[in-house]
């Protein structure tokens, strides 16, 4: 091949690559400028009517107002939320499929199941929405009046106390395992199909205690049907001002929470992720949302933690903490 021909081919190749690169940038930018041009689907990895579904519908209404397009809720429950998350992973990476979920669906399941996808790679973070501490509660006639007395009672009765959990490997189960490790106590976990049946048995005195999201116990606390000992946070929470934190009640540094976030499929254009994040940051700052979250007992993530990068860092940090606990405990899930 002549030198002139080789030079012409090389120049043509460079020009083609540059044109393709520029075209991709322009196409991505155009998509972001026009986004959203049609309704958005938000996948909730639980059946309708639950806490995450309620939260998703509340946020969807406000995203509609900000983005100018309806947000359609799609409930895909099953396998601790992994079916719904998998549906989002396989969706087109165009910003029209959102994945909302919790620390259970988007972090804990990675340590509990052999998933056909990678939670830390196959979804792009949008925003850390907020979190809810767990509440350590006991049956009304439990012979302890504060957390230190509860720990003393548990140590005096090793393996005799019963703690209800909403399922093997659920947030309350893992928090209970961490609590045992921190306090040197041992007790039996009694699995239920959700918090409802467990709370019924707690009120009836069939089990001794539970460690679950604080909002679950609102009605029981108002009726004084259960005894609160501490919230699993480093400070008291506004929704339960009279309940001490675990840190101040005697278990220094102990914390566990159920947190909520939003993701999109991996490969979604950065400009679209930035648009979604900006809309959520605006919504999280609204007085109406703050009031609603206060009613639900959810603490809005601080502004510094509302970026996609902050959610990714938090997701990895939580996985590094909880996945080894899952492995060491030998938890087996069906």
Tab-separated table of N, CA and C in Angstrom, residues 118-238:
chain	number	residue	atom	x	y	z
A	118	UNK	N	-25.098	-7.370	39.936
A	118	UNK	CA	-24.250	-6.770	40.965
A	118	UNK	C	-24.871	-5.455	41.424
A	119	UNK	N	-25.282	-5.401	42.695
A	119	UNK	CA	-25.935	-4.206	43.217
A	119	UNK	C	-25.042	-2.973	43.146
A	120	UNK	N	-23.753	-3.151	43.240
A	120	UNK	CA	-22.838	-2.018	43.289
A	120	UNK	C	-22.342	-1.587	41.912
A	121	UNK	N	-22.647	-2.381	40.871
A	121	UNK	CA	-22.174	-2.034	39.524
A	121	UNK	C	-23.297	-1.866	38.502
A	122	UNK	N	-24.384	-2.606	38.673
A	122	UNK	CA	-25.407	-2.649	37.633
A	122	UNK	C	-26.502	-1.597	37.798
A	123	UNK	N	-26.401	-0.782	38.825
A	123	UNK	CA	-27.317	0.336	39.011
A	123	UNK	C	-26.511	1.594	39.310
A	124	UNK	N	-26.968	2.703	38.756
A	124	UNK	CA	-26.328	3.999	39.015
A	124	UNK	C	-27.128	4.740	40.084
A	125	UNK	N	-26.468	5.248	41.128
A	125	UNK	CA	-27.189	5.962	42.188
A	125	UNK	C	-27.695	7.316	41.719
A	126	UNK	N	-28.850	7.692	42.251
A	126	UNK	CA	-29.416	9.021	41.985
A	126	UNK	C	-29.378	9.865	43.249
A	127	UNK	N	-29.976	9.351	44.345
A	127	UNK	CA	-30.018	10.145	45.571
A	127	UNK	C	-30.302	9.254	46.778
A	128	UNK	N	-29.662	9.575	47.899
A	128	UNK	CA	-29.993	8.970	49.189
A	128	UNK	C	-31.137	9.790	49.765
A	129	UNK	N	-32.318	9.186	49.852
A	129	UNK	CA	-33.525	9.924	50.216
A	129	UNK	C	-33.582	10.228	51.709
A	130	UNK	N	-33.386	9.230	52.520
A	130	UNK	CA	-33.468	9.416	53.966
A	130	UNK	C	-33.323	8.095	54.682
A	131	UNK	N	-33.484	8.126	55.984
A	131	UNK	CA	-33.309	6.908	56.770
A	131	UNK	C	-34.236	6.932	57.980
A	132	UNK	N	-34.428	5.754	58.523
A	132	UNK	CA	-35.277	5.603	59.693
A	132	UNK	C	-34.579	4.685	60.688
A	133	UNK	N	-34.341	5.138	61.902
A	133	UNK	CA	-33.692	4.264	62.877
A	133	UNK	C	-34.633	3.143	63.301
A	134	UNK	N	-34.069	2.102	63.846
A	134	UNK	CA	-34.863	1.020	64.406
A	134	UNK	C	-35.163	1.344	65.863
A	135	UNK	N	-36.140	0.662	66.406
A	135	UNK	CA	-36.528	0.875	67.798
A	135	UNK	C	-36.446	-0.453	68.538
A	136	UNK	N	-35.750	-0.458	69.656
A	136	UNK	CA	-35.681	-1.640	70.516
A	136	UNK	C	-36.853	-1.560	71.487
A	137	UNK	N	-37.786	-2.490	71.359
A	137	UNK	CA	-38.975	-2.480	72.219
A	137	UNK	C	-39.150	-3.857	72.867
A	138	UNK	N	-39.856	-3.860	73.994
A	138	UNK	CA	-40.140	-5.114	74.686
A	138	UNK	C	-41.608	-5.224	75.039
A	139	UNK	N	-42.010	-6.415	75.422
A	139	UNK	CA	-43.392	-6.583	75.895
A	139	UNK	C	-43.602	-5.686	77.119
A	140	UNK	N	-44.851	-5.335	77.346
A	140	UNK	CA	-45.165	-4.334	78.357
A	140	UNK	C	-44.716	-4.741	79.758
A	141	UNK	N	-44.758	-6.047	80.075
A	141	UNK	CA	-44.403	-6.491	81.425
A	141	UNK	C	-42.986	-7.038	81.525
A	142	UNK	N	-42.140	-6.705	80.554
A	142	UNK	CA	-40.747	-7.162	80.622
A	142	UNK	C	-40.081	-6.552	81.851
A	143	UNK	N	-39.350	-7.337	82.631
A	143	UNK	CA	-38.751	-6.824	83.877
A	143	UNK	C	-37.495	-5.980	83.645
A	144	UNK	N	-37.643	-4.898	82.896
A	144	UNK	CA	-36.547	-3.955	82.651
A	144	UNK	C	-37.179	-2.626	82.257
A	145	UNK	N	-36.588	-1.521	82.718
A	145	UNK	CA	-37.161	-0.203	82.449
A	145	UNK	C	-36.283	0.676	81.561
A	146	UNK	N	-35.066	0.240	81.319
A	146	UNK	CA	-34.206	0.983	80.399
A	146	UNK	C	-33.271	-0.016	79.713
A	147	UNK	N	-32.455	0.490	78.801
A	147	UNK	CA	-31.628	-0.404	77.996
A	147	UNK	C	-30.598	-1.153	78.834
A	148	UNK	N	-30.012	-0.478	79.801
A	148	UNK	CA	-29.022	-1.155	80.645
A	148	UNK	C	-29.660	-2.300	81.423
A	149	UNK	N	-30.869	-2.083	81.921
A	149	UNK	CA	-31.571	-3.146	82.639
A	149	UNK	C	-31.960	-4.278	81.692
A	150	UNK	N	-32.321	-3.928	80.458
A	150	UNK	CA	-32.648	-4.959	79.476
A	150	UNK	C	-31.428	-5.836	79.195
A	151	UNK	N	-30.282	-5.215	79.018
A	151	UNK	CA	-29.057	-5.975	78.756
A	151	UNK	C	-28.716	-6.866	79.947
A	152	UNK	N	-28.874	-6.327	81.141
A	152	UNK	CA	-28.604	-7.122	82.349
A	152	UNK	C	-29.549	-8.325	82.427
A	153	UNK	N	-30.823	-8.107	82.072
A	153	UNK	CA	-31.799	-9.200	82.103
A	153	UNK	C	-31.463	-10.262	81.061
A	154	UNK	N	-31.046	-9.827	79.871
A	154	UNK	CA	-30.668	-10.766	78.822
A	154	UNK	C	-29.451	-11.590	79.235
A	155	UNK	N	-28.488	-10.950	79.893
A	155	UNK	CA	-27.297	-11.674	80.344
A	155	UNK	C	-27.629	-12.657	81.467
A	156	UNK	N	-28.614	-12.307	82.270
A	156	UNK	CA	-29.021	-13.204	83.364
A	156	UNK	C	-29.873	-14.365	82.857
A	157	UNK	N	-30.366	-14.239	81.619
A	157	UNK	CA	-31.222	-15.286	81.039
A	157	UNK	C	-30.733	-15.633	79.630
A	158	UNK	N	-29.497	-16.139	79.515
A	158	UNK	CA	-28.939	-16.412	78.182
A	158	UNK	C	-29.763	-17.423	77.396
A	159	UNK	N	-30.016	-17.069	76.138
A	159	UNK	CA	-30.734	-17.931	75.193
A	159	UNK	C	-32.187	-18.196	75.558
A	160	UNK	N	-32.701	-17.508	76.550
A	160	UNK	CA	-34.090	-17.737	76.949
A	160	UNK	C	-35.041	-16.695	76.369
A	161	UNK	N	-34.548	-15.504	76.135
A	161	UNK	CA	-35.401	-14.446	75.592
A	161	UNK	C	-35.681	-14.702	74.112
A	162	UNK	N	-36.834	-14.226	73.642
A	162	UNK	CA	-37.227	-14.395	72.246
A	162	UNK	C	-37.423	-13.029	71.592
A	163	UNK	N	-36.824	-12.862	70.426
A	163	UNK	CA	-36.913	-11.605	69.688
A	163	UNK	C	-37.545	-11.891	68.330
A	164	UNK	N	-38.676	-11.251	68.052
A	164	UNK	CA	-39.364	-11.453	66.782
A	164	UNK	C	-38.704	-10.683	65.658
A	165	UNK	N	-38.613	-11.302	64.494
A	165	UNK	CA	-38.021	-10.649	63.323
A	165	UNK	C	-38.981	-10.795	62.143
A	166	UNK	N	-38.916	-9.854	61.216
A	166	UNK	CA	-39.833	-9.835	60.073
A	166	UNK	C	-39.397	-10.773	58.960
A	167	UNK	N	-38.434	-11.618	59.227
A	167	UNK	CA	-37.938	-12.564	58.239
A	167	UNK	C	-36.456	-12.795	58.434
A	168	UNK	N	-35.989	-13.974	58.068
A	168	UNK	CA	-34.568	-14.304	58.193
A	168	UNK	C	-33.752	-13.400	57.268
A	169	UNK	N	-32.748	-12.747	57.826
A	169	UNK	CA	-31.905	-11.853	57.042
A	169	UNK	C	-32.447	-10.445	56.890
A	170	UNK	N	-33.610	-10.164	57.477
A	170	UNK	CA	-34.175	-8.821	57.400
A	170	UNK	C	-33.376	-7.854	58.262
A	171	UNK	N	-33.674	-6.564	58.101
A	171	UNK	CA	-32.914	-5.531	58.810
A	171	UNK	C	-32.905	-5.761	60.317
A	172	UNK	N	-34.078	-6.060	60.892
A	172	UNK	CA	-34.151	-6.283	62.329
A	172	UNK	C	-33.357	-7.493	62.784
A	173	UNK	N	-33.305	-8.523	61.957
A	173	UNK	CA	-32.525	-9.721	62.287
A	173	UNK	C	-31.042	-9.379	62.384
A	174	UNK	N	-30.531	-8.688	61.375
A	174	UNK	CA	-29.109	-8.343	61.367
A	174	UNK	C	-28.770	-7.337	62.464
A	175	UNK	N	-29.679	-6.403	62.728
A	175	UNK	CA	-29.452	-5.464	63.826
A	175	UNK	C	-29.401	-6.210	65.149
A	176	UNK	N	-30.248	-7.233	65.302
A	176	UNK	CA	-30.232	-8.039	66.518
A	176	UNK	C	-28.933	-8.800	66.687
A	177	UNK	N	-28.404	-9.332	65.600
A	177	UNK	CA	-27.115	-10.034	65.658
A	177	UNK	C	-26.007	-9.072	66.067
A	178	UNK	N	-26.025	-7.860	65.465
A	178	UNK	CA	-25.020	-6.855	65.825
A	178	UNK	C	-25.171	-6.443	67.284
A	179	UNK	N	-26.411	-6.352	67.776
A	179	UNK	CA	-26.671	-5.993	69.169
A	179	UNK	C	-26.106	-7.067	70.105
A	180	UNK	N	-26.298	-8.321	69.756
A	180	UNK	CA	-25.734	-9.402	70.566
A	180	UNK	C	-24.215	-9.274	70.660
A	181	UNK	N	-23.596	-9.007	69.525
A	181	UNK	CA	-22.137	-8.891	69.486
A	181	UNK	C	-21.649	-7.722	70.326
A	182	UNK	N	-22.369	-6.589	70.252
A	182	UNK	CA	-21.947	-5.394	70.981
A	182	UNK	C	-22.153	-5.529	72.492
A	183	UNK	N	-23.174	-6.288	72.893
A	183	UNK	CA	-23.539	-6.339	74.312
A	183	UNK	C	-23.160	-7.647	75.006
A	184	UNK	N	-22.709	-8.632	74.244
A	184	UNK	CA	-22.365	-9.918	74.850
A	184	UNK	C	-23.575	-10.694	75.334
A	185	UNK	N	-24.714	-10.492	74.670
A	185	UNK	CA	-25.938	-11.186	75.052
A	185	UNK	C	-26.276	-12.262	74.020
A	186	UNK	N	-27.124	-13.194	74.414
A	186	UNK	CA	-27.615	-14.215	73.487
A	186	UNK	C	-29.112	-14.384	73.689
A	187	UNK	N	-29.836	-14.498	72.589
A	187	UNK	CA	-31.281	-14.711	72.651
A	187	UNK	C	-31.733	-15.383	71.365
A	188	UNK	N	-32.954	-15.868	71.358
A	188	UNK	CA	-33.496	-16.601	70.226
A	188	UNK	C	-34.238	-15.659	69.273
A	189	UNK	N	-34.029	-15.848	67.980
A	189	UNK	CA	-34.770	-15.095	66.974
A	189	UNK	C	-35.960	-15.935	66.513
A	190	UNK	N	-37.126	-15.310	66.485
A	190	UNK	CA	-38.346	-15.974	66.038
A	190	UNK	C	-38.799	-15.307	64.737
A	191	UNK	N	-38.642	-15.987	63.594
A	191	UNK	CA	-39.021	-15.360	62.315
A	191	UNK	C	-40.519	-15.380	62.064
A	192	UNK	N	-41.010	-14.282	61.491
A	192	UNK	CA	-42.416	-14.142	61.114
A	192	UNK	C	-42.493	-13.718	59.650
A	193	UNK	N	-43.689	-13.795	59.101
A	193	UNK	CA	-43.916	-13.302	57.742
A	193	UNK	C	-44.317	-11.829	57.811
A	194	UNK	N	-43.378	-10.997	58.160
A	194	UNK	CA	-43.631	-9.573	58.262
A	194	UNK	C	-43.732	-9.101	59.695
A	195	UNK	N	-43.742	-7.776	59.860
A	195	UNK	CA	-43.782	-7.179	61.187
A	195	UNK	C	-45.136	-7.303	61.869
A	196	UNK	N	-46.228	-7.303	61.072
A	196	UNK	CA	-47.563	-7.340	61.655
A	196	UNK	C	-47.791	-8.506	62.603
A	197	UNK	N	-47.596	-9.741	62.159
A	197	UNK	CA	-47.793	-10.890	63.056
A	197	UNK	C	-46.850	-10.876	64.257
A	198	UNK	N	-45.624	-10.408	64.056
A	198	UNK	CA	-44.666	-10.356	65.162
A	198	UNK	C	-45.131	-9.366	66.228
A	199	UNK	N	-45.635	-8.205	65.791
A	199	UNK	CA	-46.104	-7.206	66.745
A	199	UNK	C	-47.325	-7.700	67.520
A	200	UNK	N	-48.178	-8.463	66.868
A	200	UNK	CA	-49.335	-9.040	67.565
A	200	UNK	C	-48.887	-9.957	68.693
A	201	UNK	N	-47.876	-10.778	68.413
A	201	UNK	CA	-47.364	-11.681	69.444
A	201	UNK	C	-46.625	-10.924	70.542
A	202	UNK	N	-45.981	-9.815	70.170
A	202	UNK	CA	-45.294	-9.007	71.178
A	202	UNK	C	-46.308	-8.415	72.152
A	203	UNK	N	-47.391	-7.864	71.627
A	203	UNK	CA	-48.435	-7.293	72.477
A	203	UNK	C	-49.074	-8.368	73.352
A	204	UNK	N	-49.210	-9.571	72.788
A	204	UNK	CA	-49.825	-10.675	73.537
A	204	UNK	C	-48.863	-11.326	74.522
A	205	UNK	N	-47.591	-10.897	74.514
A	205	UNK	CA	-46.616	-11.465	75.438
A	205	UNK	C	-46.055	-12.806	75.006
A	206	UNK	N	-46.267	-13.177	73.721
A	206	UNK	CA	-45.752	-14.450	73.229
A	206	UNK	C	-44.259	-14.383	72.913
A	207	UNK	N	-43.756	-13.197	72.634
A	207	UNK	CA	-42.322	-12.981	72.461
A	207	UNK	C	-41.908	-11.823	73.364
A	208	UNK	N	-40.610	-11.678	73.577
A	208	UNK	CA	-40.132	-10.695	74.546
A	208	UNK	C	-39.811	-9.330	73.947
A	209	UNK	N	-39.304	-9.307	72.727
A	209	UNK	CA	-38.812	-8.030	72.197
A	209	UNK	C	-38.778	-8.041	70.676
A	210	UNK	N	-38.552	-6.860	70.119
A	210	UNK	CA	-38.339	-6.690	68.686
A	210	UNK	C	-37.373	-5.528	68.464
A	211	UNK	N	-36.679	-5.556	67.319
A	211	UNK	CA	-35.821	-4.445	66.898
A	211	UNK	C	-36.161	-4.183	65.437
A	212	UNK	N	-37.059	-3.245	65.191
A	212	UNK	CA	-37.576	-2.992	63.851
A	212	UNK	C	-37.727	-1.488	63.620
A	213	UNK	N	-37.989	-1.061	62.359
A	213	UNK	CA	-38.158	0.374	62.077
A	213	UNK	C	-39.138	1.030	63.039
A	214	UNK	N	-38.754	2.186	63.549
A	214	UNK	CA	-39.495	2.848	64.623
A	214	UNK	C	-40.942	3.151	64.263
A	215	UNK	N	-41.205	3.495	62.990
A	215	UNK	CA	-42.565	3.884	62.614
A	215	UNK	C	-43.564	2.747	62.763
A	216	UNK	N	-43.100	1.506	62.756
A	216	UNK	CA	-44.002	0.365	62.912
A	216	UNK	C	-44.717	0.371	64.257
A	217	UNK	N	-44.097	0.985	65.254
A	217	UNK	CA	-44.607	0.886	66.621
A	217	UNK	C	-45.372	2.119	67.083
A	218	UNK	N	-45.634	3.056	66.159
A	218	UNK	CA	-46.251	4.319	66.558
A	218	UNK	C	-47.559	4.095	67.333
A	219	UNK	N	-48.472	3.313	66.768
A	219	UNK	CA	-49.772	3.089	67.420
A	219	UNK	C	-49.609	2.328	68.730
A	220	UNK	N	-48.693	1.379	68.770
A	220	UNK	CA	-48.486	0.584	69.992
A	220	UNK	C	-47.889	1.443	71.104
A	221	UNK	N	-47.028	2.383	70.741
A	221	UNK	CA	-46.442	3.278	71.743
A	221	UNK	C	-47.503	4.216	72.294
A	222	UNK	N	-48.367	4.729	71.409
A	222	UNK	CA	-49.427	5.631	71.866
A	222	UNK	C	-50.385	4.914	72.807
A	223	UNK	N	-50.611	3.609	72.564
A	223	UNK	CA	-51.509	2.825	73.415
A	223	UNK	C	-50.781	2.239	74.625
A	224	UNK	N	-49.463	2.462	74.690
A	224	UNK	CA	-48.628	1.922	75.760
A	224	UNK	C	-48.736	0.397	75.840
A	225	UNK	N	-48.792	-0.209	74.663
A	225	UNK	CA	-48.892	-1.671	74.591
A	225	UNK	C	-47.529	-2.338	74.590
A	226	UNK	N	-46.474	-1.577	74.332
A	226	UNK	CA	-45.104	-2.092	74.353
A	226	UNK	C	-44.224	-1.103	75.115
A	227	UNK	N	-43.048	-1.565	75.461
A	227	UNK	CA	-42.125	-0.736	76.244
A	227	UNK	C	-40.903	-0.370	75.381
A	228	UNK	N	-40.681	0.932	75.079
A	228	UNK	CA	-39.517	1.328	74.282
A	228	UNK	C	-38.260	1.452	75.141
A	229	UNK	N	-37.149	0.995	74.595
A	229	UNK	CA	-35.883	1.077	75.331
A	229	UNK	C	-34.896	2.051	74.683
A	230	UNK	N	-34.800	2.034	73.362
A	230	UNK	CA	-33.854	2.934	72.690
A	230	UNK	C	-34.050	2.881	71.189
A	231	UNK	N	-33.711	3.987	70.522
A	231	UNK	CA	-33.632	3.990	69.066
A	231	UNK	C	-32.185	3.688	68.685
A	232	UNK	N	-32.007	2.960	67.589
A	232	UNK	CA	-30.656	2.533	67.205
A	232	UNK	C	-29.965	3.627	66.395
A	233	UNK	N	-29.693	4.730	67.057
A	233	UNK	CA	-29.021	5.854	66.416
A	233	UNK	C	-28.081	6.498	67.417
A	234	UNK	N	-27.273	7.422	66.924
A	234	UNK	CA	-26.306	8.090	67.801
A	234	UNK	C	-26.919	9.285	68.516
A	235	UNK	N	-28.117	9.684	68.110
A	235	UNK	CA	-28.813	10.799	68.746
A	235	UNK	C	-30.309	10.515	68.731
A	236	UNK	N	-31.041	11.188	69.586
A	236	UNK	CA	-32.494	11.019	69.607
A	236	UNK	C	-33.095	11.507	68.300
A	237	UNK	N	-34.269	10.982	67.987
A	237	UNK	CA	-34.942	11.375	66.749
A	237	UNK	C	-36.162	12.226	67.094
A	238	UNK	N	-36.476	13.229	66.244
A	238	UNK	CA	-37.586	14.142	66.544
A	238	UNK	C	-38.932	13.449	66.731
